[in-house]
Amino acid sequence: MIPGMTPPPPGTPRRAPAGAAVLREDVTEAIRAAVFEELAAVGFARMSIEGIARRAGVGKTAVYRRWKSKLSLVLDLLGAFAAQGLPAPATGSLYGDVRALLEVASHALRHPVASQVIPDLLVEAARQPEIAEAVRGALLDGQQGVVAQVVRDAVARGELPEGTRPDRALDLVVGPLYWRLVVVRDPELPTGYLDDLAKSAVAALTA
């Protein structure tokens, strides 16, 4: 404390040091949106900080203040996507829960992260363990938790036997939909497809 100076009262907000960078949230969001566009347009390998900054309408320094590299930026983006989890459905029946999961998944798999970005990142994941871990988190971890709850509820109702594996249930429920929308890239699902898929998944789980 400098002699003669009165300390600020308790609770007084501290001012940022002179010259400290203040990260504007609107700029951060513009950069995140630009990453989606850049990944969809050129892929991870050809994506650059320069291209992201140009799409966001900011300078490169604005990007580097927030992320040290394009890899850390993409990992942050995937982490945010993975955090957008949904509560497990509670319709009162296994078929109803599976059908609700498929409805949500069909919309999620049309999201730009799933339909454009993740297939490209899966290629990069084979070479970069950090990307592989982030993609796993975005694709698998949250969904496993939701399906595990559906399985527990079905076991409690007597619709599924004890010991039913949530990972197998996830494969049966979401796997065919992922194949159709992300790998085969069908623009639209046939009428009644989700109903039929739900019935097939339930039949396989209860067999």
PDB file of C-alpha atoms in Angstrom:
ATOM      1  CA  MET A   1       0.000   0.000   0.000  1.00  0.00           C
ATOM      2  CA  ILE A   2       1.378   3.435  -0.937  1.00  0.00           C
ATOM      3  CA  PRO A   3       1.463   5.811   2.097  1.00  0.00           C
ATOM      4  CA  GLY A   4      -1.473   8.194   2.131  1.00  0.00           C
ATOM      5  CA  MET A   5      -3.674   6.017  -0.130  1.00  0.00           C
ATOM      6  CA  THR A   6      -6.993   4.734   1.169  1.00  0.00           C
ATOM      7  CA  PRO A   7      -7.712   1.055   0.376  1.00  0.00           C
ATOM      8  CA  PRO A   8     -10.888   0.413  -1.654  1.00  0.00           C
ATOM      9  CA  PRO A   9     -13.940  -0.722   0.325  1.00  0.00           C
ATOM     10  CA  PRO A  10     -14.605  -4.496   0.484  1.00  0.00           C
ATOM     11  CA  GLY A  11     -16.359  -5.839  -2.602  1.00  0.00           C
ATOM     12  CA  THR A  12     -15.133  -3.095  -4.930  1.00  0.00           C
ATOM     13  CA  PRO A  13     -14.471  -4.695  -8.373  1.00  0.00           C
ATOM     14  CA  ARG A  14     -10.857  -4.628  -9.408  1.00  0.00           C
ATOM     15  CA  ARG A  15     -10.029  -2.891 -12.634  1.00  0.00           C
ATOM     16  CA  ALA A  16      -8.147  -4.824 -15.261  1.00  0.00           C
ATOM     17  CA  PRO A  17      -4.458  -3.860 -15.412  1.00  0.00           C
ATOM     18  CA  ALA A  18      -3.637  -1.222 -17.992  1.00  0.00           C
ATOM     19  CA  GLY A  19      -3.018  -2.881 -21.353  1.00  0.00           C
ATOM     20  CA  ALA A  20      -4.765  -6.146 -20.417  1.00  0.00           C
ATOM     21  CA  ALA A  21      -6.735  -7.666 -23.288  1.00  0.00           C
ATOM     22  CA  VAL A  22     -10.487  -7.762 -22.822  1.00  0.00           C
ATOM     23  CA  LEU A  23     -11.912 -10.689 -24.805  1.00  0.00           C
ATOM     24  CA  ARG A  24     -15.204  -9.667 -26.333  1.00  0.00           C
ATOM     25  CA  GLU A  25     -17.760 -12.468 -26.348  1.00  0.00           C
ATOM     26  CA  ASP A  26     -19.206 -11.426 -29.723  1.00  0.00           C
ATOM     27  CA  VAL A  27     -15.765 -11.766 -31.300  1.00  0.00           C
ATOM     28  CA  THR A  28     -15.275 -15.176 -29.666  1.00  0.00           C
ATOM     29  CA  GLU A  29     -18.606 -16.400 -31.037  1.00  0.00           C
ATOM     30  CA  ALA A  30     -17.808 -15.029 -34.496  1.00  0.00           C
ATOM     31  CA  ILE A  31     -14.540 -16.988 -34.476  1.00  0.00           C
ATOM     32  CA  ARG A  32     -16.299 -20.196 -33.400  1.00  0.00           C
ATOM     33  CA  ALA A  33     -18.839 -19.793 -36.203  1.00  0.00           C
ATOM     34  CA  ALA A  34     -16.000 -19.203 -38.662  1.00  0.00           C
ATOM     35  CA  VAL A  35     -14.347 -22.461 -37.581  1.00  0.00           C
ATOM     36  CA  PHE A  36     -17.470 -24.407 -38.556  1.00  0.00           C
ATOM     37  CA  GLU A  37     -17.518 -22.738 -41.965  1.00  0.00           C
ATOM     38  CA  GLU A  38     -13.799 -23.218 -42.556  1.00  0.00           C
ATOM     39  CA  LEU A  39     -13.845 -26.881 -41.528  1.00  0.00           C
ATOM     40  CA  ALA A  40     -16.823 -27.589 -43.760  1.00  0.00           C
ATOM     41  CA  ALA A  41     -15.228 -25.758 -46.683  1.00  0.00           C
ATOM     42  CA  VAL A  42     -11.613 -26.974 -46.621  1.00  0.00           C
ATOM     43  CA  GLY A  43     -11.267 -29.649 -43.898  1.00  0.00           C
ATOM     44  CA  PHE A  44      -8.997 -29.725 -40.873  1.00  0.00           C
ATOM     45  CA  ALA A  45      -5.739 -30.361 -42.729  1.00  0.00           C
ATOM     46  CA  ARG A  46      -6.130 -27.253 -44.928  1.00  0.00           C
ATOM     47  CA  MET A  47      -7.791 -25.096 -42.308  1.00  0.00           C
ATOM     48  CA  SER A  48      -5.686 -22.144 -41.176  1.00  0.00           C
ATOM     49  CA  ILE A  49      -5.839 -19.453 -38.538  1.00  0.00           C
ATOM     50  CA  GLU A  50      -5.646 -16.916 -41.361  1.00  0.00           C
ATOM     51  CA  GLY A  51      -8.715 -18.380 -43.050  1.00  0.00           C
ATOM     52  CA  ILE A  52     -10.652 -18.475 -39.787  1.00  0.00           C
ATOM     53  CA  ALA A  53      -9.773 -14.867 -38.998  1.00  0.00           C
ATOM     54  CA  ARG A  54     -10.797 -13.767 -42.496  1.00  0.00           C
ATOM     55  CA  ARG A  55     -14.190 -15.463 -42.217  1.00  0.00           C
ATOM     56  CA  ALA A  56     -14.746 -14.018 -38.745  1.00  0.00           C
ATOM     57  CA  GLY A  57     -13.769 -10.525 -39.877  1.00  0.00           C
ATOM     58  CA  VAL A  58     -11.033 -10.212 -37.259  1.00  0.00           C
ATOM     59  CA  GLY A  59      -7.253 -10.138 -37.167  1.00  0.00           C
ATOM     60  CA  LYS A  60      -5.152 -13.244 -36.500  1.00  0.00           C
ATOM     61  CA  THR A  61      -4.156 -11.855 -33.120  1.00  0.00           C
ATOM     62  CA  ALA A  62      -7.798 -12.001 -32.005  1.00  0.00           C
ATOM     63  CA  VAL A  63      -7.745 -15.753 -32.631  1.00  0.00           C
ATOM     64  CA  TYR A  64      -4.367 -16.331 -30.988  1.00  0.00           C
ATOM     65  CA  ARG A  65      -5.458 -14.426 -27.865  1.00  0.00           C
ATOM     66  CA  ARG A  66      -8.070 -17.117 -27.334  1.00  0.00           C
ATOM     67  CA  TRP A  67      -6.463 -20.299 -28.713  1.00  0.00           C
ATOM     68  CA  LYS A  68      -2.824 -21.177 -29.272  1.00  0.00           C
ATOM     69  CA  SER A  69      -3.420 -23.259 -32.396  1.00  0.00           C
ATOM     70  CA  LYS A  70      -6.099 -24.525 -34.748  1.00  0.00           C
ATOM     71  CA  LEU A  71      -6.018 -27.856 -32.912  1.00  0.00           C
ATOM     72  CA  SER A  72      -6.808 -26.273 -29.541  1.00  0.00           C
ATOM     73  CA  LEU A  73      -9.574 -24.271 -31.211  1.00  0.00           C
ATOM     74  CA  VAL A  74     -11.212 -27.363 -32.715  1.00  0.00           C
ATOM     75  CA  LEU A  75     -10.862 -29.304 -29.463  1.00  0.00           C
ATOM     76  CA  ASP A  76     -12.605 -26.466 -27.627  1.00  0.00           C
ATOM     77  CA  LEU A  77     -15.385 -26.476 -30.208  1.00  0.00           C
ATOM     78  CA  LEU A  78     -15.896 -30.223 -29.922  1.00  0.00           C
ATOM     79  CA  GLY A  79     -15.893 -29.982 -26.147  1.00  0.00           C
ATOM     80  CA  ALA A  80     -18.669 -27.381 -26.285  1.00  0.00           C
ATOM     81  CA  PHE A  81     -20.674 -29.572 -28.660  1.00  0.00           C
ATOM     82  CA  ALA A  82     -20.256 -32.588 -26.398  1.00  0.00           C
ATOM     83  CA  ALA A  83     -21.492 -30.582 -23.408  1.00  0.00           C
ATOM     84  CA  GLN A  84     -24.834 -29.962 -25.107  1.00  0.00           C
ATOM     85  CA  GLY A  85     -26.231 -33.157 -23.649  1.00  0.00           C
ATOM     86  CA  LEU A  86     -29.940 -33.895 -23.391  1.00  0.00           C
ATOM     87  CA  PRO A  87     -31.722 -35.632 -20.523  1.00  0.00           C
ATOM     88  CA  ALA A  88     -32.676 -39.252 -21.056  1.00  0.00           C
ATOM     89  CA  PRO A  89     -36.240 -39.696 -22.347  1.00  0.00           C
ATOM     90  CA  ALA A  90     -38.788 -41.013 -19.882  1.00  0.00           C
ATOM     91  CA  THR A  91     -41.807 -42.095 -21.920  1.00  0.00           C
ATOM     92  CA  GLY A  92     -42.635 -45.081 -19.733  1.00  0.00           C
ATOM     93  CA  SER A  93     -41.741 -47.769 -22.272  1.00  0.00           C
ATOM     94  CA  LEU A  94     -38.607 -49.074 -23.953  1.00  0.00           C
ATOM     95  CA  TYR A  95     -40.041 -48.529 -27.423  1.00  0.00           C
ATOM     96  CA  GLY A  96     -41.084 -44.970 -26.558  1.00  0.00           C
ATOM     97  CA  ASP A  97     -37.645 -44.148 -25.145  1.00  0.00           C
ATOM     98  CA  VAL A  98     -35.832 -45.655 -28.136  1.00  0.00           C
ATOM     99  CA  ARG A  99     -38.112 -43.828 -30.577  1.00  0.00           C
ATOM    100  CA  ALA A 100     -37.498 -40.544 -28.730  1.00  0.00           C
ATOM    101  CA  LEU A 101     -33.739 -41.126 -28.817  1.00  0.00           C
ATOM    102  CA  LEU A 102     -33.869 -41.731 -32.558  1.00  0.00           C
ATOM    103  CA  GLU A 103     -35.845 -38.542 -33.103  1.00  0.00           C
ATOM    104  CA  VAL A 104     -33.271 -36.479 -31.222  1.00  0.00           C
ATOM    105  CA  ALA A 105     -30.363 -38.292 -32.883  1.00  0.00           C
ATOM    106  CA  SER A 106     -31.775 -37.758 -36.368  1.00  0.00           C
ATOM    107  CA  HIS A 107     -31.736 -33.996 -35.780  1.00  0.00           C
ATOM    108  CA  ALA A 108     -28.308 -34.028 -34.099  1.00  0.00           C
ATOM    109  CA  LEU A 109     -26.746 -35.994 -36.965  1.00  0.00           C
ATOM    110  CA  ARG A 110     -27.844 -33.273 -39.377  1.00  0.00           C
ATOM    111  CA  HIS A 111     -25.976 -30.666 -37.316  1.00  0.00           C
ATOM    112  CA  PRO A 112     -22.920 -29.295 -39.178  1.00  0.00           C
ATOM    113  CA  VAL A 113     -20.602 -30.851 -36.575  1.00  0.00           C
ATOM    114  CA  ALA A 114     -21.897 -34.333 -37.384  1.00  0.00           C
ATOM    115  CA  SER A 115     -22.673 -34.087 -41.073  1.00  0.00           C
ATOM    116  CA  GLN A 116     -19.678 -32.053 -42.251  1.00  0.00           C
ATOM    117  CA  VAL A 117     -17.027 -31.634 -39.582  1.00  0.00           C
ATOM    118  CA  ILE A 118     -16.796 -34.922 -37.658  1.00  0.00           C
ATOM    119  CA  PRO A 119     -16.253 -37.209 -40.711  1.00  0.00           C
ATOM    120  CA  ASP A 120     -13.244 -35.093 -41.633  1.00  0.00           C
ATOM    121  CA  LEU A 121     -11.958 -35.088 -38.059  1.00  0.00           C
ATOM    122  CA  LEU A 122     -12.258 -38.886 -37.896  1.00  0.00           C
ATOM    123  CA  VAL A 123      -9.606 -39.049 -40.618  1.00  0.00           C
ATOM    124  CA  GLU A 124      -7.356 -36.726 -38.599  1.00  0.00           C
ATOM    125  CA  ALA A 125      -8.089 -38.704 -35.414  1.00  0.00           C
ATOM    126  CA  ALA A 126      -6.180 -41.654 -36.836  1.00  0.00           C
ATOM    127  CA  ARG A 127      -3.053 -39.470 -36.748  1.00  0.00           C
ATOM    128  CA  GLN A 128      -3.642 -37.224 -33.727  1.00  0.00           C
ATOM    129  CA  PRO A 129      -4.656 -38.802 -30.386  1.00  0.00           C
ATOM    130  CA  GLU A 130      -5.926 -35.457 -29.035  1.00  0.00           C
ATOM    131  CA  ILE A 131      -8.476 -35.214 -31.815  1.00  0.00           C
ATOM    132  CA  ALA A 132      -9.443 -38.866 -31.363  1.00  0.00           C
ATOM    133  CA  GLU A 133     -10.178 -38.249 -27.676  1.00  0.00           C
ATOM    134  CA  ALA A 134     -12.217 -35.118 -28.402  1.00  0.00           C
ATOM    135  CA  VAL A 135     -14.245 -36.801 -31.145  1.00  0.00           C
ATOM    136  CA  ARG A 136     -14.906 -39.728 -28.821  1.00  0.00           C
ATOM    137  CA  GLY A 137     -16.193 -37.320 -26.215  1.00  0.00           C
ATOM    138  CA  ALA A 138     -18.425 -35.541 -28.700  1.00  0.00           C
ATOM    139  CA  LEU A 139     -19.821 -38.708 -30.254  1.00  0.00           C
ATOM    140  CA  LEU A 140     -19.827 -41.334 -27.538  1.00  0.00           C
ATOM    141  CA  ASP A 141     -19.540 -40.311 -23.915  1.00  0.00           C
ATOM    142  CA  GLY A 142     -22.728 -38.244 -23.582  1.00  0.00           C
ATOM    143  CA  GLN A 143     -24.807 -40.662 -25.642  1.00  0.00           C
ATOM    144  CA  GLN A 144     -23.614 -43.601 -23.552  1.00  0.00           C
ATOM    145  CA  GLY A 145     -24.872 -41.920 -20.403  1.00  0.00           C
ATOM    146  CA  VAL A 146     -28.312 -41.313 -21.891  1.00  0.00           C
ATOM    147  CA  VAL A 147     -28.637 -44.857 -23.249  1.00  0.00           C
ATOM    148  CA  ALA A 148     -27.439 -46.304 -19.935  1.00  0.00           C
ATOM    149  CA  GLN A 149     -30.320 -44.534 -18.210  1.00  0.00           C
ATOM    150  CA  VAL A 150     -32.802 -45.865 -20.776  1.00  0.00           C
ATOM    151  CA  VAL A 151     -31.477 -49.389 -20.177  1.00  0.00           C
ATOM    152  CA  ARG A 152     -31.710 -49.020 -16.388  1.00  0.00           C
ATOM    153  CA  ASP A 153     -35.310 -47.821 -16.654  1.00  0.00           C
ATOM    154  CA  ALA A 154     -36.217 -50.707 -18.976  1.00  0.00           C
ATOM    155  CA  VAL A 155     -34.598 -53.233 -16.617  1.00  0.00           C
ATOM    156  CA  ALA A 156     -36.544 -51.758 -13.696  1.00  0.00           C
ATOM    157  CA  ARG A 157     -39.809 -52.166 -15.659  1.00  0.00           C
ATOM    158  CA  GLY A 158     -38.933 -55.737 -16.562  1.00  0.00           C
ATOM    159  CA  GLU A 159     -38.635 -54.987 -20.290  1.00  0.00           C
ATOM    160  CA  LEU A 160     -34.935 -55.875 -20.437  1.00  0.00           C
ATOM    161  CA  PRO A 161     -32.972 -58.522 -18.527  1.00  0.00           C
ATOM    162  CA  GLU A 162     -30.382 -57.648 -15.915  1.00  0.00           C
ATOM    163  CA  GLY A 163     -26.957 -57.345 -17.457  1.00  0.00           C
ATOM    164  CA  THR A 164     -28.114 -55.693 -20.698  1.00  0.00           C
ATOM    165  CA  ARG A 165     -25.105 -53.767 -21.986  1.00  0.00           C
ATOM    166  CA  PRO A 166     -25.656 -50.047 -22.683  1.00  0.00           C
ATOM    167  CA  ASP A 167     -22.840 -50.003 -25.256  1.00  0.00           C
ATOM    168  CA  ARG A 168     -24.590 -52.724 -27.280  1.00  0.00           C
ATOM    169  CA  ALA A 169     -27.864 -50.840 -26.960  1.00  0.00           C
ATOM    170  CA  LEU A 170     -26.195 -47.677 -28.266  1.00  0.00           C
ATOM    171  CA  ASP A 171     -24.802 -49.572 -31.261  1.00  0.00           C
ATOM    172  CA  LEU A 172     -28.205 -51.037 -32.093  1.00  0.00           C
ATOM    173  CA  VAL A 173     -30.146 -47.804 -31.660  1.00  0.00           C
ATOM    174  CA  VAL A 174     -27.904 -45.108 -33.113  1.00  0.00           C
ATOM    175  CA  GLY A 175     -25.481 -47.083 -35.289  1.00  0.00           C
ATOM    176  CA  PRO A 176     -27.823 -47.634 -38.262  1.00  0.00           C
ATOM    177  CA  LEU A 177     -28.949 -44.006 -38.157  1.00  0.00           C
ATOM    178  CA  TYR A 178     -25.363 -42.718 -38.122  1.00  0.00           C
ATOM    179  CA  TRP A 179     -24.534 -44.950 -41.073  1.00  0.00           C
ATOM    180  CA  ARG A 180     -27.492 -43.692 -43.062  1.00  0.00           C
ATOM    181  CA  LEU A 181     -27.190 -39.961 -42.332  1.00  0.00           C
ATOM    182  CA  VAL A 182     -23.440 -39.415 -41.957  1.00  0.00           C
ATOM    183  CA  VAL A 183     -21.776 -42.176 -43.991  1.00  0.00           C
ATOM    184  CA  VAL A 184     -24.283 -42.795 -46.796  1.00  0.00           C
ATOM    185  CA  ARG A 185     -25.522 -39.183 -46.423  1.00  0.00           C
ATOM    186  CA  ASP A 186     -29.132 -39.774 -47.397  1.00  0.00           C
ATOM    187  CA  PRO A 187     -30.740 -36.318 -47.613  1.00  0.00           C
ATOM    188  CA  GLU A 188     -34.039 -37.518 -46.145  1.00  0.00           C
ATOM    189  CA  LEU A 189     -35.231 -40.547 -44.243  1.00  0.00           C
ATOM    190  CA  PRO A 190     -38.082 -42.602 -45.748  1.00  0.00           C
ATOM    191  CA  THR A 191     -41.504 -42.221 -44.164  1.00  0.00           C
ATOM    192  CA  GLY A 192     -41.784 -44.468 -41.107  1.00  0.00           C
ATOM    193  CA  TYR A 193     -38.032 -45.195 -41.032  1.00  0.00           C
ATOM    194  CA  LEU A 194     -37.552 -44.128 -37.397  1.00  0.00           C
ATOM    195  CA  ASP A 195     -40.604 -46.151 -36.309  1.00  0.00           C
ATOM    196  CA  ASP A 196     -39.290 -49.270 -38.031  1.00  0.00           C
ATOM    197  CA  LEU A 197     -35.778 -48.718 -36.690  1.00  0.00           C
ATOM    198  CA  ALA A 198     -37.108 -48.335 -33.142  1.00  0.00           C
ATOM    199  CA  LYS A 199     -39.074 -51.588 -33.439  1.00  0.00           C
ATOM    200  CA  SER A 200     -36.031 -53.414 -34.823  1.00  0.00           C
ATOM    201  CA  ALA A 201     -33.753 -52.108 -32.070  1.00  0.00           C
ATOM    202  CA  VAL A 202     -36.218 -53.089 -29.337  1.00  0.00           C
ATOM    203  CA  ALA A 203     -36.653 -56.551 -30.889  1.00  0.00           C
ATOM    204  CA  ALA A 204     -32.894 -57.053 -30.977  1.00  0.00           C
ATOM    205  CA  LEU A 205     -32.452 -55.875 -27.381  1.00  0.00           C
ATOM    206  CA  THR A 206     -35.234 -58.084 -26.029  1.00  0.00           C
ATOM    207  CA  ALA A 207     -34.380 -61.193 -28.072  1.00  0.00           C
TER     208      ALA A 207
END
